[in-house]
Tab-separated table of C-alpha atoms in Angstrom:
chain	number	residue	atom	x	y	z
X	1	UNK	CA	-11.294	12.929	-3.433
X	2	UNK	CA	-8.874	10.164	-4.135
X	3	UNK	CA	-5.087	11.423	-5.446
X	4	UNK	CA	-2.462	8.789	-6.287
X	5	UNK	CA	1.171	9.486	-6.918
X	6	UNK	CA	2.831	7.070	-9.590
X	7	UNK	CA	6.063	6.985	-10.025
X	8	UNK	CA	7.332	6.366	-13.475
X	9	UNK	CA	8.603	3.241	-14.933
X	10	UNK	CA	11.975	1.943	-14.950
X	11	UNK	CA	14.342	4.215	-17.552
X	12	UNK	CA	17.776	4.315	-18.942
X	13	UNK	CA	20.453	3.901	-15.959
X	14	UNK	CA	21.769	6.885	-15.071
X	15	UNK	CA	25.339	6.656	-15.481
X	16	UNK	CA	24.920	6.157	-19.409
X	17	UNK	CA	24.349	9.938	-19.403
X	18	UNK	CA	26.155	11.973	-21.443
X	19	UNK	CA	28.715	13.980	-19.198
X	20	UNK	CA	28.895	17.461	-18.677
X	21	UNK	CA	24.895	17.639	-20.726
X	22	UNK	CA	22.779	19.231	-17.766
X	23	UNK	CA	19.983	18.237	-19.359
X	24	UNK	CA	20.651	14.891	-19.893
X	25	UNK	CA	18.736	13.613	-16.579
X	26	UNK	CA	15.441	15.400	-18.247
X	27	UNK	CA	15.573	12.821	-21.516
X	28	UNK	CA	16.463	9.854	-19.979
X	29	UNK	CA	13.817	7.319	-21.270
X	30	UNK	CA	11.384	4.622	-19.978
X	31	UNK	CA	13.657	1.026	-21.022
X	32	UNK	CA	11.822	-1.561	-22.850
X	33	UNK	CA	11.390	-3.353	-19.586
X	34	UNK	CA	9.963	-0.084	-18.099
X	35	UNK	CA	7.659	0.187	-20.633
X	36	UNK	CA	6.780	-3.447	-20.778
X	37	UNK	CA	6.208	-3.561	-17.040
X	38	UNK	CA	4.229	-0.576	-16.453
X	39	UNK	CA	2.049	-0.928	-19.424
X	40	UNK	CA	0.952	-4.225	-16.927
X	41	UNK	CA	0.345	-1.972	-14.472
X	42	UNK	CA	-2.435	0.215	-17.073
X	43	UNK	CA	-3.784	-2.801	-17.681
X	44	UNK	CA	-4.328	-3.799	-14.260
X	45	UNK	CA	-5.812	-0.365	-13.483
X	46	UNK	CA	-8.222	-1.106	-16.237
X	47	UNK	CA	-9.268	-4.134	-14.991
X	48	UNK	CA	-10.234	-2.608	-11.838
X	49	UNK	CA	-11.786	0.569	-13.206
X	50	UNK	CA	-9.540	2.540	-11.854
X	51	UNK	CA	-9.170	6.037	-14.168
X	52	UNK	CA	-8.495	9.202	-13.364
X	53	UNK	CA	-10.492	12.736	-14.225
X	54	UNK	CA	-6.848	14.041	-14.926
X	55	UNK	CA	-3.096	13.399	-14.870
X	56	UNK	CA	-0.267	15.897	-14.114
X	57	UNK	CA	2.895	14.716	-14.818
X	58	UNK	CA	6.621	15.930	-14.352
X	59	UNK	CA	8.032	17.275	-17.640
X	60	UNK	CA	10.787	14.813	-17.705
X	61	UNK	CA	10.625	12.515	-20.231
X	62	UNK	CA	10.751	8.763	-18.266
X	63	UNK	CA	7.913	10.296	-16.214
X	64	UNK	CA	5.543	11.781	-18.917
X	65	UNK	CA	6.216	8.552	-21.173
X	66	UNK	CA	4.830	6.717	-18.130
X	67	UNK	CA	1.534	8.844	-18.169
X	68	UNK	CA	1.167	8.667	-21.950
X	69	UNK	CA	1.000	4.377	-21.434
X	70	UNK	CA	-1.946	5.920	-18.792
X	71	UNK	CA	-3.380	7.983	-21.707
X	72	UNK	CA	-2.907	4.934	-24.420
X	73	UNK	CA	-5.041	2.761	-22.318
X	74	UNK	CA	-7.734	4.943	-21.933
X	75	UNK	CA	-7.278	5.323	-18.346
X	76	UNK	CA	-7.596	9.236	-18.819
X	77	UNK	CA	-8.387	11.946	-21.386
X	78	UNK	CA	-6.849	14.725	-19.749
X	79	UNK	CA	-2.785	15.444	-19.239
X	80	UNK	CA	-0.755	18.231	-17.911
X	81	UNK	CA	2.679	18.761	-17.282
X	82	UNK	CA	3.605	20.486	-14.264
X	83	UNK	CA	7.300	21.990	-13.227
X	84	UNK	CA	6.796	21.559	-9.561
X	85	UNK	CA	6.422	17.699	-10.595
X	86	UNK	CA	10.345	17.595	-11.239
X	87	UNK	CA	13.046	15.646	-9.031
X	88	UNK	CA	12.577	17.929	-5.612
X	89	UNK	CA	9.792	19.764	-6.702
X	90	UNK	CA	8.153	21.696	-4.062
X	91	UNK	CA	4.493	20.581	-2.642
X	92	UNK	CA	3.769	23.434	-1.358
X	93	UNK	CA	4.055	25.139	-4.276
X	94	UNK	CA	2.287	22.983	-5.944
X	95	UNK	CA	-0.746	23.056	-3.580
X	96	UNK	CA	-0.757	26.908	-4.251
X	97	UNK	CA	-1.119	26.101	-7.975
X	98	UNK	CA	-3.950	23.673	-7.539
X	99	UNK	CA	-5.741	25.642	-4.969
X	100	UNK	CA	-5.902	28.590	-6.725
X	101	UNK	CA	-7.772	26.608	-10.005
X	102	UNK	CA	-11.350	27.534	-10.051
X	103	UNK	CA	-13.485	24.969	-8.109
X	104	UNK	CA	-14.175	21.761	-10.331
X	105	UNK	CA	-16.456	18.739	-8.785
X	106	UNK	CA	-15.659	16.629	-12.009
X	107	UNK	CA	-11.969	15.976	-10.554
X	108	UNK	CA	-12.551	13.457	-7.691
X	109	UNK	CA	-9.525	11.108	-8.958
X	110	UNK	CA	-6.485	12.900	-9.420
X	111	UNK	CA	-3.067	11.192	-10.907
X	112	UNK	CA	0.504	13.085	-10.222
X	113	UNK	CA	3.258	11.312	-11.885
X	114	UNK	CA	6.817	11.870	-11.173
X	115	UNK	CA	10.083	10.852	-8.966
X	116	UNK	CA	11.381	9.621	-5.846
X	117	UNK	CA	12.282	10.816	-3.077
X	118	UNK	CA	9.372	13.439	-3.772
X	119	UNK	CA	6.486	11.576	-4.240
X	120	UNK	CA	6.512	9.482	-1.437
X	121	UNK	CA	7.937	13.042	0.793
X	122	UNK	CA	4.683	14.370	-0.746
X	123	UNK	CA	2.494	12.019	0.455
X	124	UNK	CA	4.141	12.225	4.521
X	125	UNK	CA	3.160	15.581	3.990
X	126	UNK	CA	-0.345	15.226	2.889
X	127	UNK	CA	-1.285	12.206	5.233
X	128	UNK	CA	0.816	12.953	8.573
X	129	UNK	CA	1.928	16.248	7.836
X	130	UNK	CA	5.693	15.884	7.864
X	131	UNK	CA	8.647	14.287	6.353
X	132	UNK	CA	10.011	10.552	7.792
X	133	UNK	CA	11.193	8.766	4.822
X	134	UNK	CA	9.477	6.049	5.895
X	135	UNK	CA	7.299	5.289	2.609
X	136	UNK	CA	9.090	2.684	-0.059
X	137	UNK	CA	7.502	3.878	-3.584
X	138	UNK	CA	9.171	1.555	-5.983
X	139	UNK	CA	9.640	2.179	-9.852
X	140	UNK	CA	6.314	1.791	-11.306
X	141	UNK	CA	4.832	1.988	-8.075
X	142	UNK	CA	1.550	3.289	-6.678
X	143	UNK	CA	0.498	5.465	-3.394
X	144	UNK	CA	-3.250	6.122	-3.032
X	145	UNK	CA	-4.171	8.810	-0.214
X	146	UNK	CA	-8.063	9.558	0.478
X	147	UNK	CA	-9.389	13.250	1.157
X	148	UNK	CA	-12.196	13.271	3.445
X	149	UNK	CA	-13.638	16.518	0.936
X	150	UNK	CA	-12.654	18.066	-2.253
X	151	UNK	CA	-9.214	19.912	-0.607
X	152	UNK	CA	-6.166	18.499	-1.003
X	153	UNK	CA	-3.965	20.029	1.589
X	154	UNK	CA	-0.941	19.583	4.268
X	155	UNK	CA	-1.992	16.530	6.749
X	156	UNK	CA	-5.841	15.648	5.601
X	157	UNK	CA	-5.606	12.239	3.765
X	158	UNK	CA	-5.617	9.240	5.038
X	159	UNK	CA	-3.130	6.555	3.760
X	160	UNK	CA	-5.643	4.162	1.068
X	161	UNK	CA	-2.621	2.539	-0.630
X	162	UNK	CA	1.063	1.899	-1.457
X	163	UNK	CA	1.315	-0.546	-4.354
X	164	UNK	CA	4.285	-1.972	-5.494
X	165	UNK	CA	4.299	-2.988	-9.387
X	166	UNK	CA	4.373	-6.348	-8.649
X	167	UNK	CA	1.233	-6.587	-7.492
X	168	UNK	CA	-0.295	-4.953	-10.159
X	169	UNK	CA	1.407	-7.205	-12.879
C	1	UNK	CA	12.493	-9.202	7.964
C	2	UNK	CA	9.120	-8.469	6.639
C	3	UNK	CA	6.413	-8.195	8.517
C	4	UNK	CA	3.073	-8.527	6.735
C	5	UNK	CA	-0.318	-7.878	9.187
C	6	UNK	CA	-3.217	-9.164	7.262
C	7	UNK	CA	-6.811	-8.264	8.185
C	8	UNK	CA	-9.894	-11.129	8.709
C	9	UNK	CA	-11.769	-11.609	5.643
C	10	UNK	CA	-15.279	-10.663	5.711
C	11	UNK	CA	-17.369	-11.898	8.502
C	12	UNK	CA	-20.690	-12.489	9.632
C	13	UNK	CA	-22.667	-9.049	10.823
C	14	UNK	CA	-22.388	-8.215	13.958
C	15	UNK	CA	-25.594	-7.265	14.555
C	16	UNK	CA	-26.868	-10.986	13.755
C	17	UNK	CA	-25.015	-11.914	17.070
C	18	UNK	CA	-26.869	-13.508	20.088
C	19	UNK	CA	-27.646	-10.574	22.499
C	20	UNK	CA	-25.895	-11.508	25.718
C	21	UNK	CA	-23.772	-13.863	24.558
C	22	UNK	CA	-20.133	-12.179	25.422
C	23	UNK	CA	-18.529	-14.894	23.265
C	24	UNK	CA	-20.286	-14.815	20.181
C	25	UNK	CA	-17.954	-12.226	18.457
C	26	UNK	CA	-15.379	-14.532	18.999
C	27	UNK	CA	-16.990	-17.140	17.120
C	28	UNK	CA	-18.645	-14.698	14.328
C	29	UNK	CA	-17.343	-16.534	10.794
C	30	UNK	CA	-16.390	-15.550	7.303
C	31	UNK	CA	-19.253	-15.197	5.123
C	32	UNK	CA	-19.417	-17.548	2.323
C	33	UNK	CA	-17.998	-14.116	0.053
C	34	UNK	CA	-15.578	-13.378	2.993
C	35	UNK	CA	-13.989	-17.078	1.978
C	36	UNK	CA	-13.910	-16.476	-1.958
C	37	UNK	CA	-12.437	-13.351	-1.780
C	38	UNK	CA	-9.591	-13.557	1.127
C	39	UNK	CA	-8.881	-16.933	-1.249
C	40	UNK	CA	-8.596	-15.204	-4.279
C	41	UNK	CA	-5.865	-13.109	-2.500
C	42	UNK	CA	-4.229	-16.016	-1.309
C	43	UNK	CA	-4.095	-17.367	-4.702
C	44	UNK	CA	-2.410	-14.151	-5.751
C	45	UNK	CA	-0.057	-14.580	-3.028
C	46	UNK	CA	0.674	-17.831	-4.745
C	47	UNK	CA	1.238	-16.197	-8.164
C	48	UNK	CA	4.037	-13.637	-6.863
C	49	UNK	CA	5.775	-16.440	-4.898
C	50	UNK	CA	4.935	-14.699	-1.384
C	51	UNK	CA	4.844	-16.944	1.229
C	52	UNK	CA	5.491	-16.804	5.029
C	53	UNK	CA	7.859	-18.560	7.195
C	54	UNK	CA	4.857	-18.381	10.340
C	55	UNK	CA	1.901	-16.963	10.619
C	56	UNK	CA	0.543	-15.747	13.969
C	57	UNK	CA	-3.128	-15.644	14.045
C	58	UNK	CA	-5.781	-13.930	16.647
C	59	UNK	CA	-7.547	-16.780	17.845
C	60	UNK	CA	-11.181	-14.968	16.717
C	61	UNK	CA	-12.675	-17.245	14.794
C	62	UNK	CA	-13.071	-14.983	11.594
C	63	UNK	CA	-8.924	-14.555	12.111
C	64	UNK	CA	-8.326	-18.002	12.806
C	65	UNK	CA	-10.303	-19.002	9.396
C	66	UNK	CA	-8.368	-16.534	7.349
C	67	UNK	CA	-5.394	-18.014	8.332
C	68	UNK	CA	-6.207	-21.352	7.920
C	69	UNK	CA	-6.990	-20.183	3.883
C	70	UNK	CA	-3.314	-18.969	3.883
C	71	UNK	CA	-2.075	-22.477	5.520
C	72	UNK	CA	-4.309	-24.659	2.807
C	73	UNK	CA	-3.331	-22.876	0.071
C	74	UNK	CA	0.424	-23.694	0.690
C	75	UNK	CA	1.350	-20.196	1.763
C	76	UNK	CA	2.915	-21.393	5.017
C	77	UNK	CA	3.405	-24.445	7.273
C	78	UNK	CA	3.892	-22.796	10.566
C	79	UNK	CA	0.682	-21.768	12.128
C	80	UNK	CA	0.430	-20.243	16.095
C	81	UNK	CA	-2.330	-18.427	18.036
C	82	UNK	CA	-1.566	-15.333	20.206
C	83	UNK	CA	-3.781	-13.557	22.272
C	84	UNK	CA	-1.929	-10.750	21.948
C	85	UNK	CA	-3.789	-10.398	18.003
C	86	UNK	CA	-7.563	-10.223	19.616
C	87	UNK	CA	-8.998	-6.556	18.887
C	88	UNK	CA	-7.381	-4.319	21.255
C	89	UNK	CA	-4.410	-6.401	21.913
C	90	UNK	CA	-1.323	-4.097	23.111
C	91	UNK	CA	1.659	-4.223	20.614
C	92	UNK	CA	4.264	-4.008	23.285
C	93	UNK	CA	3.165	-7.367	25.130
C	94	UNK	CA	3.235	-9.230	21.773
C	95	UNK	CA	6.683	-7.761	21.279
C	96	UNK	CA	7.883	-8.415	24.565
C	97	UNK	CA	7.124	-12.119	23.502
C	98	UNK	CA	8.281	-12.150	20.547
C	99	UNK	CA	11.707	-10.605	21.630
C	100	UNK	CA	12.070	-13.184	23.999
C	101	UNK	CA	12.135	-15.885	21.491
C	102	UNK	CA	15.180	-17.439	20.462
C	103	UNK	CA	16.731	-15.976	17.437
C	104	UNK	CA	15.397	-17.801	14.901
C	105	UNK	CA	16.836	-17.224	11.315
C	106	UNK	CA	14.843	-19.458	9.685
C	107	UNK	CA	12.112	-16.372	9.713
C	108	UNK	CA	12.472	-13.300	7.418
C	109	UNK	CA	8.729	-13.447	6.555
C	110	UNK	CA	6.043	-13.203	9.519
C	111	UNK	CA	2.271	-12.405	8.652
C	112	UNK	CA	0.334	-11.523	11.557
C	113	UNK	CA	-3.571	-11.977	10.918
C	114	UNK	CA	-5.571	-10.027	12.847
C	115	UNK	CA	-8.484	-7.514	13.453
C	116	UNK	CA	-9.168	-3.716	12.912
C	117	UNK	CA	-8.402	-0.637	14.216
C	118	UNK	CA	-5.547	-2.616	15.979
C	119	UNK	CA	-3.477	-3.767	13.168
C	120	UNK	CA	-3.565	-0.129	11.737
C	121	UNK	CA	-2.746	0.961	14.500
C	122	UNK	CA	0.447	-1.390	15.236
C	123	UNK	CA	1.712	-0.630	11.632
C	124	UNK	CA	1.897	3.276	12.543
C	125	UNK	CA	3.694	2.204	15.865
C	126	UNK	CA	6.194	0.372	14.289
C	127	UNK	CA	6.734	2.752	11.188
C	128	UNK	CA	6.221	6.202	12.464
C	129	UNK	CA	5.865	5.232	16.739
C	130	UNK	CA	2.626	7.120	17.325
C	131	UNK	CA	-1.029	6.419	16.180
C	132	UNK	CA	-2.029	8.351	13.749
C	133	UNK	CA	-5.204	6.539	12.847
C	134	UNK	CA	-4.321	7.519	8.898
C	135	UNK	CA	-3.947	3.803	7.771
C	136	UNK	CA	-6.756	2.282	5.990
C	137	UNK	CA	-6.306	-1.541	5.881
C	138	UNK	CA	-9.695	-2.980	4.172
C	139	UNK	CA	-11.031	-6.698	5.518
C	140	UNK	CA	-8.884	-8.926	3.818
C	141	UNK	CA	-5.951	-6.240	3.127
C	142	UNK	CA	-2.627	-6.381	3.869
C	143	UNK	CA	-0.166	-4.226	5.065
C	144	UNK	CA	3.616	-5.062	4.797
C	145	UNK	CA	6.434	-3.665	6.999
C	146	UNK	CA	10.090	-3.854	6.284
C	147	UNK	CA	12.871	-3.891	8.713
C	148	UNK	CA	16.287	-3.425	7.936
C	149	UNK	CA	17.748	-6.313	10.994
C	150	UNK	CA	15.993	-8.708	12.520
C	151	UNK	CA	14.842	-6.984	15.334
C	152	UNK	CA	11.039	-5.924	15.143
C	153	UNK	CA	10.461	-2.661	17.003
C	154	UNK	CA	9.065	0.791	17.160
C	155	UNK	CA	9.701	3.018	14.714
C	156	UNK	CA	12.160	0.735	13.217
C	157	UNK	CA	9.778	-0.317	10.076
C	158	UNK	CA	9.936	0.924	6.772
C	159	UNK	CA	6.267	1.032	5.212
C	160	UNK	CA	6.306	-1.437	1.847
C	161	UNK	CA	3.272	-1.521	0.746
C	162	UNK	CA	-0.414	-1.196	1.828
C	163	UNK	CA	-3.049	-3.468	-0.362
C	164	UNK	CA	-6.511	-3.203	-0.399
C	165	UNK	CA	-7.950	-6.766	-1.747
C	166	UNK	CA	-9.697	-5.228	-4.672
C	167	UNK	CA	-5.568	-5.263	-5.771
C	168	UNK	CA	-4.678	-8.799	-4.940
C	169	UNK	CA	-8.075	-10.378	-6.724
């Protein structure tokens, strides 16, 4: 079982927010650049044959634009959105979602998209089993952890790959 | 600094070795798809302008020939041998000797080529200062460290990426 955590693309610079909108953070958008950049990425992935059995993203909208450019480029047929995918969403939380999802052996590559810090706290927690801060996931940027079986849980992967978008361009 | 520890390309079988010959993994080579692949990474290397101020090389010959792809394909001019980078080798005597170098800022990119499970093994030192054995650094993969002075030492790296050479081809 292979799950990689993609951050999304590069989007609107914060402090062009509307003040005082609490929402604004959620609608910030992927930039032309952003887009541009990380549709290089899909098309990277696709020259490798790397595609996923399904994508969860974070509601937000920089991070689910980033896995529709996944979706447009055929790299999977199958999105959801997921809450505990937001900005300090909680993994453990998230594991008890997934866990409790009825057995299916079709989902060997599995794509979470979302935001930093949590991504890359997630993946500490999967591969070494606690939090160092010590992974750089850029914008755009890739982290592929390997499950010896088909459970995805606190300290079992190992550590496949940490991508930066660059490479992938 | 960055500090990028790049494993041998792929080498001769060691099962093909002559029995009783202690020396003969020294001198196992890269196979003839070892070479084209490690020098399709070095030509991506070339692409994304990532070059290295040395290069350090195990003095195995499978090592030794990697390096030299890096060296002919203009990805550095500075080439040394250290004993230290032969499977096994202990982390704390190579940076005993590095430390004891004179400064030399000239060198904010190092690549250290070398063999597995060591390399791995060094990266988790220097990131998390334990071995975890959760790295997986493919023959001809790189893994790239970033520290935030120009010391090198344990637990003082940030991990930047981790690239299989499927990525870099």
């Amino acid at each position: 079982m292979y799950l990689y955590l993609i951050r999304h693309g590069i989007a609107e610079d914060p402090d062009f927010l509307i003040p005082n909108l609490i929402a604004s953070d959620e609608i910030r958008t992927l930039t032309k650049l952003g887009r541009k950049n990380f549709t290089q990425v899909a098309h990277k992935f696709q020259k490798l044959e790397l595609t996923f059995d399904l994508i969860i993203t974070s509601p937000l909208v920089r991070a689910r634009q980033t896995a529709e450019i996944l979706i447009d480029n055929q790299l999977s047929s199958q999105l959801e959105l997921s809450s505990d995918l937001k900005p300090g969403g909680n993994l453990s939380a998230w594991l008890t979602d997934w866990n409790a999802r009825p057995p299916n052996t079709a989902i060997s590559r599995l794509a979470l998209v979302g935001h930093e810090p949590t991504l890359s706290e997630w993946a500490e927690l999967l591969v070494f089993g606690k939090v160092c801060h010590k992974l750089i996931l850029k914008k755009g940027g890739t982290i592929g952890l390997k499950f010896l079986d088909r459970q995805i849980g606190i300290e079992m992967a190992q550590l496949h790959c940490v991508i930066p978008p660059k490479y992938l361009s």
